[in-house]
Tab-separated table of N, CA and C in Angstrom:
chain	number	residue	atom	x	y	z
M	93	MET	N	-11.349	-8.172	101.284
M	93	MET	CA	-12.544	-7.957	100.607
M	93	MET	C	-14.483	-7.821	100.915
M	94	SER	N	-14.259	-7.530	102.641
M	94	SER	CA	-15.541	-7.928	103.150
M	94	SER	C	-16.936	-7.002	102.989
M	95	SER	N	-16.106	-5.412	102.834
M	95	SER	CA	-16.703	-4.349	103.059
M	95	SER	C	-17.748	-4.443	101.397
M	96	GLY	N	-18.936	-3.190	101.997
M	96	GLY	CA	-20.079	-3.606	101.178
M	96	GLY	C	-21.350	-4.533	101.329
M	97	THR	N	-22.104	-4.287	100.500
M	97	THR	CA	-23.503	-5.245	100.865
M	97	THR	C	-23.466	-6.609	99.973
M	98	SER	N	-23.862	-7.684	100.233
M	98	SER	CA	-23.679	-8.860	99.597
M	98	SER	C	-23.936	-9.146	98.396
M	99	ALA	N	-24.747	-8.234	97.461
M	99	ALA	CA	-25.026	-8.002	96.477
M	99	ALA	C	-23.785	-7.158	95.637
M	100	GLU	N	-22.981	-6.261	96.435
M	100	GLU	CA	-21.729	-5.761	95.914
M	100	GLU	C	-20.940	-6.599	95.658
M	101	ASN	N	-20.523	-8.021	96.561
M	101	ASN	CA	-19.515	-8.654	97.136
M	101	ASN	C	-19.705	-9.519	95.900
M	102	ASP	N	-21.187	-9.918	95.597
M	102	ASP	CA	-21.317	-11.121	94.483
M	102	ASP	C	-20.902	-10.107	93.222
M	103	PHE	N	-21.275	-8.964	92.572
M	103	PHE	CA	-20.575	-8.405	91.901
M	103	PHE	C	-19.240	-8.467	91.589
M	104	HIS	N	-19.018	-7.896	92.655
M	104	HIS	CA	-17.471	-8.047	92.584
M	104	HIS	C	-16.267	-9.451	92.138
M	105	HIS	N	-17.124	-10.383	92.925
M	105	HIS	CA	-16.711	-11.738	92.529
M	105	HIS	C	-16.796	-11.971	91.230
M	106	ALA	N	-17.974	-12.009	90.854
M	106	ALA	CA	-18.408	-12.434	89.119
M	106	ALA	C	-17.731	-11.653	88.222
M	107	LEU	N	-17.395	-10.471	88.501
M	107	LEU	CA	-16.225	-9.579	87.539
M	107	LEU	C	-14.948	-10.165	88.030
M	108	ALA	N	-14.624	-10.377	88.885
M	108	ALA	CA	-13.120	-11.294	88.690
M	108	ALA	C	-12.792	-12.475	87.998
M	109	ASN	N	-14.039	-13.134	88.310
M	109	ASN	CA	-14.108	-14.415	87.479
M	109	ASN	C	-14.199	-14.603	85.956
M	110	ALA	N	-15.357	-13.167	85.563
M	110	ALA	CA	-15.165	-13.074	84.442
M	110	ALA	C	-14.339	-12.581	83.414
M	111	LEU	N	-13.335	-11.527	84.598
M	111	LEU	CA	-12.277	-10.947	83.596
M	111	LEU	C	-11.302	-12.016	83.679
M	112	SER	N	-10.955	-12.777	84.404
M	112	SER	CA	-10.241	-14.337	84.761
M	112	SER	C	-10.288	-15.049	82.910
M	113	GLU	N	-11.762	-15.419	82.931
M	113	GLU	CA	-12.047	-16.571	82.103
M	113	GLU	C	-12.074	-15.692	80.674
M	114	LEU	N	-12.147	-14.101	80.419
M	114	LEU	CA	-11.716	-13.263	79.345
M	114	LEU	C	-10.376	-13.557	78.828
M	115	ARG	N	-9.581	-13.634	79.984
M	115	ARG	CA	-8.324	-13.434	79.740
M	115	ARG	C	-7.573	-15.024	79.136
M	116	ASN	N	-8.542	-16.343	79.969
M	116	ASN	CA	-7.899	-17.238	79.577
M	116	ASN	C	-8.379	-17.560	78.185
M	117	GLU	N	-9.535	-16.991	77.810
M	117	GLU	CA	-9.995	-17.435	76.235
M	117	GLU	C	-9.730	-16.482	75.241
M	118	ARG	N	-8.693	-15.550	75.994
M	118	ARG	CA	-7.599	-14.692	74.610
M	118	ARG	C	-6.437	-15.040	75.082
M	119	HIS	N	-5.936	-16.252	75.587
M	119	HIS	CA	-4.832	-16.918	75.482
M	119	HIS	C	-3.700	-15.932	76.305
M	120	ALA	N	-4.159	-15.224	77.215
M	120	ALA	CA	-3.337	-14.039	77.351
M	120	ALA	C	-2.852	-14.750	79.004
M	121	SER	N	-1.512	-14.217	79.262
M	121	SER	CA	-0.989	-14.388	80.515
M	121	SER	C	-1.224	-13.404	81.146
M	122	GLN	N	-1.334	-13.639	83.004
M	122	GLN	CA	-1.786	-12.711	83.547
M	122	GLN	C	-0.385	-11.600	83.264
M	123	GLY	N	1.230	-12.007	83.247
M	123	GLY	CA	1.883	-10.819	83.104
M	123	GLY	C	1.672	-10.194	81.718
M	124	THR	N	1.109	-10.640	80.666
M	124	THR	CA	0.643	-10.167	79.401
M	124	THR	C	-0.134	-8.645	79.335
M	125	LEU	N	-1.598	-9.174	79.954
M	125	LEU	CA	-2.577	-8.340	80.726
M	125	LEU	C	-1.780	-7.128	81.457
M	126	ALA	N	-0.850	-7.378	82.307
M	126	ALA	CA	-0.545	-6.632	83.418
M	126	ALA	C	0.486	-5.529	82.781
M	127	ALA	N	1.116	-6.004	81.213
M	127	ALA	CA	2.272	-4.787	80.699
M	127	ALA	C	1.279	-4.148	79.817
M	128	GLU	N	0.058	-4.591	79.289
M	128	GLU	CA	-1.097	-4.246	78.164
M	128	GLU	C	-1.403	-2.787	79.311
M	129	LEU	N	-1.672	-3.455	80.560
M	129	LEU	CA	-2.396	-2.094	81.639
M	129	LEU	C	-1.618	-1.633	82.266
M	130	GLY	N	-0.113	-1.749	82.484
M	130	GLY	CA	0.755	-0.866	82.901
M	130	GLY	C	0.973	-1.218	84.291
M	131	ILE	N	0.792	-2.138	84.760
M	131	ILE	CA	0.737	-2.730	86.301
M	131	ILE	C	1.803	-3.899	85.914
M	132	ASP	N	1.428	-4.369	87.621
M	132	ASP	CA	2.283	-5.803	87.714
M	132	ASP	C	1.611	-7.261	87.857
M	133	GLN	N	2.412	-7.947	87.884
M	133	GLN	CA	1.261	-9.180	87.286
M	133	GLN	C	0.848	-9.711	88.663
M	134	ALA	N	1.296	-9.128	90.033
M	134	ALA	CA	0.647	-9.153	91.048
M	134	ALA	C	-0.599	-8.387	91.189
M	135	ALA	N	-0.930	-7.494	91.033
M	135	ALA	CA	-2.248	-6.357	90.492
M	135	ALA	C	-3.499	-7.323	90.023
M	136	VAL	N	-2.961	-8.117	88.818
M	136	VAL	CA	-3.492	-8.854	87.868
M	136	VAL	C	-4.042	-9.890	88.884
M	137	SER	N	-3.141	-10.677	89.631
M	137	SER	CA	-3.496	-11.769	90.460
M	137	SER	C	-4.570	-11.383	91.302
M	138	ARG	N	-4.175	-10.209	92.125
M	138	ARG	CA	-4.555	-9.609	93.324
M	138	ARG	C	-6.447	-9.447	92.582
M	139	VAL	N	-6.533	-8.910	91.449
M	139	VAL	CA	-8.055	-8.847	91.109
M	139	VAL	C	-8.481	-10.172	91.000
M	140	GLU	N	-8.125	-11.166	89.913
M	140	GLU	CA	-8.513	-12.047	89.737
M	140	GLU	C	-9.324	-13.154	90.855
M	141	SER	N	-8.281	-12.699	91.682
M	141	SER	CA	-8.732	-13.516	93.080
M	141	SER	C	-9.528	-12.905	93.941
M	142	GLY	N	-9.674	-11.817	93.671
M	142	GLY	CA	-10.677	-11.137	93.958
M	142	GLY	C	-10.785	-10.535	95.627
M	143	HIS	N	-8.840	-10.513	95.664
M	143	HIS	CA	-8.369	-9.413	96.595
M	143	HIS	C	-8.384	-7.897	96.533
M	144	ARG	N	-8.657	-7.403	95.590
M	144	ARG	CA	-9.013	-6.174	95.103
M	144	ARG	C	-9.813	-5.768	94.047
M	145	ARG	N	-10.705	-4.895	94.194
M	145	ARG	CA	-11.508	-4.661	93.427
M	145	ARG	C	-11.201	-3.581	92.638
M	146	LEU	N	-11.988	-3.186	91.233
M	146	LEU	CA	-11.911	-2.369	90.247
M	146	LEU	C	-12.896	-1.077	90.429
M	147	THR	N	-12.203	-0.107	90.005
M	147	THR	CA	-13.356	1.049	89.891
M	147	THR	C	-14.061	0.610	88.321
M	148	VAL	N	-14.967	1.729	88.284
M	148	VAL	CA	-15.554	1.364	87.000
M	148	VAL	C	-14.693	1.446	85.353
M	149	ALA	N	-13.948	2.621	85.814
M	149	ALA	CA	-12.751	3.418	84.805
M	149	ALA	C	-11.864	2.241	84.821
M	150	GLU	N	-11.425	1.360	85.865
M	150	GLU	CA	-10.222	0.618	85.891
M	150	GLU	C	-11.112	-1.064	84.914
M	151	ALA	N	-12.221	-1.100	85.322
M	151	ALA	CA	-12.801	-2.193	84.871
M	151	ALA	C	-13.008	-2.018	82.949
M	152	PHE	N	-13.157	-1.072	82.886
M	152	PHE	CA	-13.428	-0.613	81.369
M	152	PHE	C	-12.233	-0.552	80.539
M	153	ALA	N	-10.604	-0.392	81.383
M	153	ALA	CA	-9.753	-0.612	81.112
M	153	ALA	C	-9.283	-1.984	80.692
M	154	TRP	N	-9.339	-2.734	81.557
M	154	TRP	CA	-8.924	-4.051	81.494
M	154	TRP	C	-10.140	-4.726	80.412
M	155	LEU	N	-11.285	-4.397	80.461
M	155	LEU	CA	-12.108	-4.865	79.137
M	155	LEU	C	-11.311	-4.730	77.993
M	156	GLU	N	-11.262	-3.331	77.743
M	156	GLU	CA	-10.733	-2.929	76.379
M	156	GLU	C	-9.577	-3.773	76.273
M	157	ALA	N	-8.466	-3.784	77.138
M	157	ALA	CA	-7.104	-4.883	77.144
M	157	ALA	C	-7.425	-5.899	76.249
M	158	LEU	N	-8.623	-6.566	77.251
M	158	LEU	CA	-8.667	-8.201	76.588
M	158	LEU	C	-10.080	-7.817	75.261
M	159	GLY	N	-10.081	-6.959	74.754
M	159	GLY	CA	-10.187	-6.696	72.936
M	159	GLY	C	-11.962	-6.064	73.227
M	160	LEU	N	-12.478	-5.710	74.074
M	160	LEU	CA	-13.893	-5.429	73.763
M	160	LEU	C	-13.801	-3.971	73.369
M	161	ASN	N	-14.793	-3.697	73.225
M	161	ASN	CA	-14.713	-2.023	72.573
M	161	ASN	C	-15.591	-1.501	73.928
M	162	ALA	N	-16.001	-0.110	73.991
M	162	ALA	CA	-16.616	0.211	74.714
M	162	ALA	C	-18.280	-0.110	74.975
M	163	ASP	N	-18.848	-0.215	73.683
M	163	ASP	CA	-20.347	-0.848	74.164
M	163	ASP	C	-20.367	-1.960	74.746
M	164	GLU	N	-19.244	-3.101	74.294
M	164	GLU	CA	-19.562	-4.558	74.780
M	164	GLU	C	-19.323	-4.303	76.292
M	165	SER	N	-18.379	-3.713	76.848
M	165	SER	CA	-17.734	-3.649	78.243
M	165	SER	C	-18.764	-2.998	79.013
M	166	ALA	N	-19.686	-1.911	78.314
M	166	ALA	CA	-20.880	-1.424	78.844
M	166	ALA	C	-22.134	-2.516	79.433
M	167	ILE	N	-21.975	-3.298	78.048
M	167	ILE	CA	-23.167	-4.339	78.315
M	167	ILE	C	-22.874	-5.353	79.251
M	168	THR	N	-21.345	-5.973	79.014
M	168	THR	CA	-21.060	-6.628	80.133
M	168	THR	C	-21.097	-6.620	81.433
M	169	LEU	N	-20.425	-5.250	81.921
M	169	LEU	CA	-20.634	-4.787	83.292
M	169	LEU	C	-22.035	-4.692	83.701
M	170	ARG	N	-22.832	-3.944	82.848
M	170	ARG	CA	-24.494	-4.046	83.155
M	170	ARG	C	-25.271	-5.514	83.339
M	171	ASP	N	-24.734	-6.481	82.653
M	171	ASP	CA	-25.291	-8.111	82.431
M	171	ASP	C	-24.871	-8.627	84.076
M	172	LEU	N	-23.645	-7.899	84.128
M	172	LEU	CA	-23.042	-8.835	85.418
M	172	LEU	C	-23.638	-8.212	86.484
M	173	TRP	N	-23.881	-6.787	86.514
M	173	TRP	CA	-24.796	-6.198	87.581
M	173	TRP	C	-26.305	-6.633	87.814
M	174	ARG	N	-26.644	-7.003	86.664
M	174	ARG	CA	-27.817	-7.513	86.531
M	174	ARG	C	-28.028	-8.746	87.472
M	175	THR	N	-27.577	-9.591	87.087
M	175	THR	CA	-27.123	-10.782	87.354
M	175	THR	C	-27.137	-11.022	89.052
M	176	HIS	N	-25.932	-10.261	88.963
M	176	HIS	CA	-25.063	-10.665	90.581
M	176	HIS	C	-25.404	-9.653	91.832
M	177	GLY	N	-25.689	-8.387	91.161
M	177	GLY	CA	-25.252	-7.171	92.248
M	177	GLY	C	-26.237	-5.996	92.291
M	178	GLY	N	-27.703	-6.721	91.308
M	178	GLY	CA	-28.690	-5.341	91.317
M	178	GLY	C	-29.363	-5.534	92.323
M	179	ARG	N	-30.172	-4.313	92.777
M	179	ARG	CA	-30.806	-3.832	94.008
M	179	ARG	C	-32.450	-4.424	93.545
M	180	PRO	N	-32.924	-4.035	94.810
M	180	PRO	CA	-34.334	-4.757	94.808
M	180	PRO	C	-35.292	-3.426	94.323
M	181	PRO	N	-36.238	-3.698	93.728
M	181	PRO	CA	-37.353	-2.648	93.037
M	181	PRO	C	-37.085	-1.595	94.047
M	182	GLY	N	-37.200	-0.411	93.059
M	182	GLY	CA	-36.857	1.169	93.723
M	182	GLY	C	-37.956	1.692	92.954
M	183	PHE	N	-37.976	2.864	93.718
M	183	PHE	CA	-38.640	4.347	92.857
M	183	PHE	C	-37.832	4.180	91.154
M	184	TRP	N	-36.438	4.612	91.519
M	184	TRP	CA	-36.051	4.852	90.132
M	184	TRP	C	-35.731	3.775	89.266
M	185	ASN	N	-36.211	2.040	89.985
M	185	ASN	CA	-36.138	1.057	88.463
M	185	ASN	C	-37.132	-0.097	88.567
M	186	GLU	N	-37.843	0.704	89.047
M	186	GLU	CA	-39.463	0.152	89.066
M	186	GLU	C	-40.068	0.120	87.371
M	187	GLY	N	-40.677	-0.264	87.168
M	187	GLY	CA	-41.630	-0.578	86.022
M	187	GLY	C	-40.955	0.154	84.729
M	188	GLY	N	-39.450	-0.021	84.770
M	188	GLY	CA	-38.870	-0.004	83.176
M	188	GLY	C	-38.504	1.530	83.292
M	189	ARG	N	-38.469	2.170	84.579
M	189	ARG	CA	-38.159	3.537	84.637
M	189	ARG	C	-36.591	3.677	84.665
M	190	GLY	N	-35.871	2.709	84.920
M	190	GLY	CA	-34.641	2.658	85.406
M	190	GLY	C	-33.927	1.571	84.993
């Protein structure tokens, strides 16, 4: 999983950790989450270990399967991006414009 910028890599690593922690907080096994998502347990393991990245749609599906609603999922992803993947200030995100 080395493609992408350092910030993107940091974000995906943080997302993988957050998903694993949330699953553990819910006392759900990887197999239980996999069944909820309609995938196999090995796919859950690959994501949680950072060997596979999720698309935005997949991340929302995982968060929903773990009990978050759409608003909570959006906030979680936004906060992870701000902390681990945010880009430096630029035209679209300077001074409260983005």
